C-alpha angles and dihedrals in degrees: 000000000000104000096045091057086043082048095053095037082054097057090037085059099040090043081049087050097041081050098058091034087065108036120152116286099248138159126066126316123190121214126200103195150168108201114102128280096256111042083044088066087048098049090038086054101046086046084051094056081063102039105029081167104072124087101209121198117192133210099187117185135114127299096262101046088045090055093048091052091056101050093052086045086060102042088054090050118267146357139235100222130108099185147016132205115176138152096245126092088175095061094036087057087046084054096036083054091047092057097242096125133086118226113227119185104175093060108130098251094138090114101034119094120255098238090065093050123085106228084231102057097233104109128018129190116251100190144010107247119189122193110204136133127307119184132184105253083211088069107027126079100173116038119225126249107184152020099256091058081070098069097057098108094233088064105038093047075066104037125092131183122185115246125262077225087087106000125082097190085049089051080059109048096039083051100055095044103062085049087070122094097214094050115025115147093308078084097050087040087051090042090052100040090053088046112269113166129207120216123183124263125011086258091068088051083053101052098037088058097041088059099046094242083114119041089195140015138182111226147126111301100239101062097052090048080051094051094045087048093061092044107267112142104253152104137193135233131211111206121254091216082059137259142286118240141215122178097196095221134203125227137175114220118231094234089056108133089199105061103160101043084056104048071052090063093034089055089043093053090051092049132105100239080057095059094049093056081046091059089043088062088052095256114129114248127241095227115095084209096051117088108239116232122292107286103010116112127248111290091232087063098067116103091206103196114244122255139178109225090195090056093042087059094047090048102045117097082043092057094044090050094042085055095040082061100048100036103016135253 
């Protein structure tokens, strides 16, 4: 009778200790992110239906003003910050370089595609973000198909973009573009010289188009299926020559005092309850086996043109500074 009540004393003990071992992520996370405001609230409540326990702040700008804030965070000596999520892969290798990001091997990625994931598990992508053409359907008769169509003067006289000086997606897209044989600078020489303007931030695209102040714009896709959701006249184009992509990824940074609430936000980012709010919020989403938005085409139709994010870091204060001459800072 002995060994079976030791038994017993031993899996009371080790249930007691797999109990504590996986107690409920609580306390407070910060999150620095990019994603707009609202649909923040929305992905912070629904986290919060799975882990009650989690007190989430948010810092919410754009990439670039996220990623200045943390830099002189860290100059300063430390941030308050847990966990980023910005639009941006190009910034999330700088700080990945810098040391600032926590590996974490364990993070669900078994169903997200390769190309989202960094090799070293610090960062992974959330969402699939295009940047192509809207246009306002009031002042457009023809709609464009590429992104040549953009440099006739009649159009890019019209035509507006926001800036990679406070953009990530933009940094990307920029970025990538010049990377392109067929484009390099010679397209954003051609857009400038026809009059092409540059705003700030892809909301300002949004809203100079919606308006009508703007008959085109170059940004990211969701916004403009948003916009024409809630009535405004426009549509939106993805080039034939192929999009730009952003995968919007998550990190945990490796000053984080709350370590296990954010691998919990990490792993509910990656879910697939995650990718269907996503989805909700008109992203696509980065499961094969989950339906993109109303409207938008199969994932695996898009030709994404191809990048280099070690280049684009390399390259980024020149091509910052090559955009600031031709459209302004």
């Amino acid at each position: 009778m002995i060994k079976p009540i030791l038994g017993l004393a031993a899996a009371a003990f080790a249930l007691g200790m797999a109990g504590s071992a996986v107690a409920e992520p609580s306390g407070t996370l910060t999150v620095y992110t990019s994603q707009p405001s609202e649909q923040m609230q929305s992905v912070i409540a629904a986290f919060n239906k799975d882990y009650p326990d989690v007190q989430v702040e948010l810092f919410r700008s754009g990439t670039t003003e996220v990623m200045n804030k943390l830099l002189a965070e860290f100059a300063a000596g430390s941030s308050p910050a847990d966990v980023v999520l910005i639009a941006d892969a190009v910034a999330m290798t700088q700080l990945k370089n810098d040391g600032r990001l926590m590996t974490y091997d364990d993070a669900p990625i078994a169903d997200i595609p390769d190309a989202l994931i960094d090799p070293d598990h610090t960062f992974f992508g959330t969402k699939l973000i295009t940047t192509g053409i809207v246009y306002n359907t009031n002042l457009v008769d023809k709609a464009p198909t590429s992104w040549a169509d953009l440099k006739a003067e009649d159009v890019a006289s019209k035509t507006t973009m926001p800036s990679p000086l406070y953009s990530g997606a933009a940094v990307i897209h920029v970025g990538t573009m010049v990377q392109q044989p067929e484009f390099g600078w010679d397209y954003y020489e051609a857009l400038a010289d026809n009059g092409a303007i540059a705003g700030q931030g892809n909301g300002s695209v949004i809203e100079a188009v919606a308006r009508g102040e703007k008959a085109y714009g170059i940004m990211i896709e969701y916004m403009a299926f948003n916009a024409k959701k809630k009535g405004s006249p426009v549509e939106f184009v993805f080039p034939q020559e192929g999009v730009t992509a952003i995968s919007q990824p998550v990190a945990i940074l490796k000053s984080t005092d709350n370590a296990e609430a954010a691998k919990a936000f990490v792993d509910w980012q990656l879910s697939r309850k995650a990718q269907e709010q996503s989805v909700a919020q008109g992203y696509f989403p980065i499961f094969d086996d989950v339906t993109p938005p109303e409207g938008y085409p199969k994932v695996g139709s898009l030709k994404i043109l191809p990048t280099d994010a070690e280049t684009l870091l390399e390259n980024d204060q020149a091509n910052k500074e090559n955009f600031a001459e031709l459209f302004g800072g």
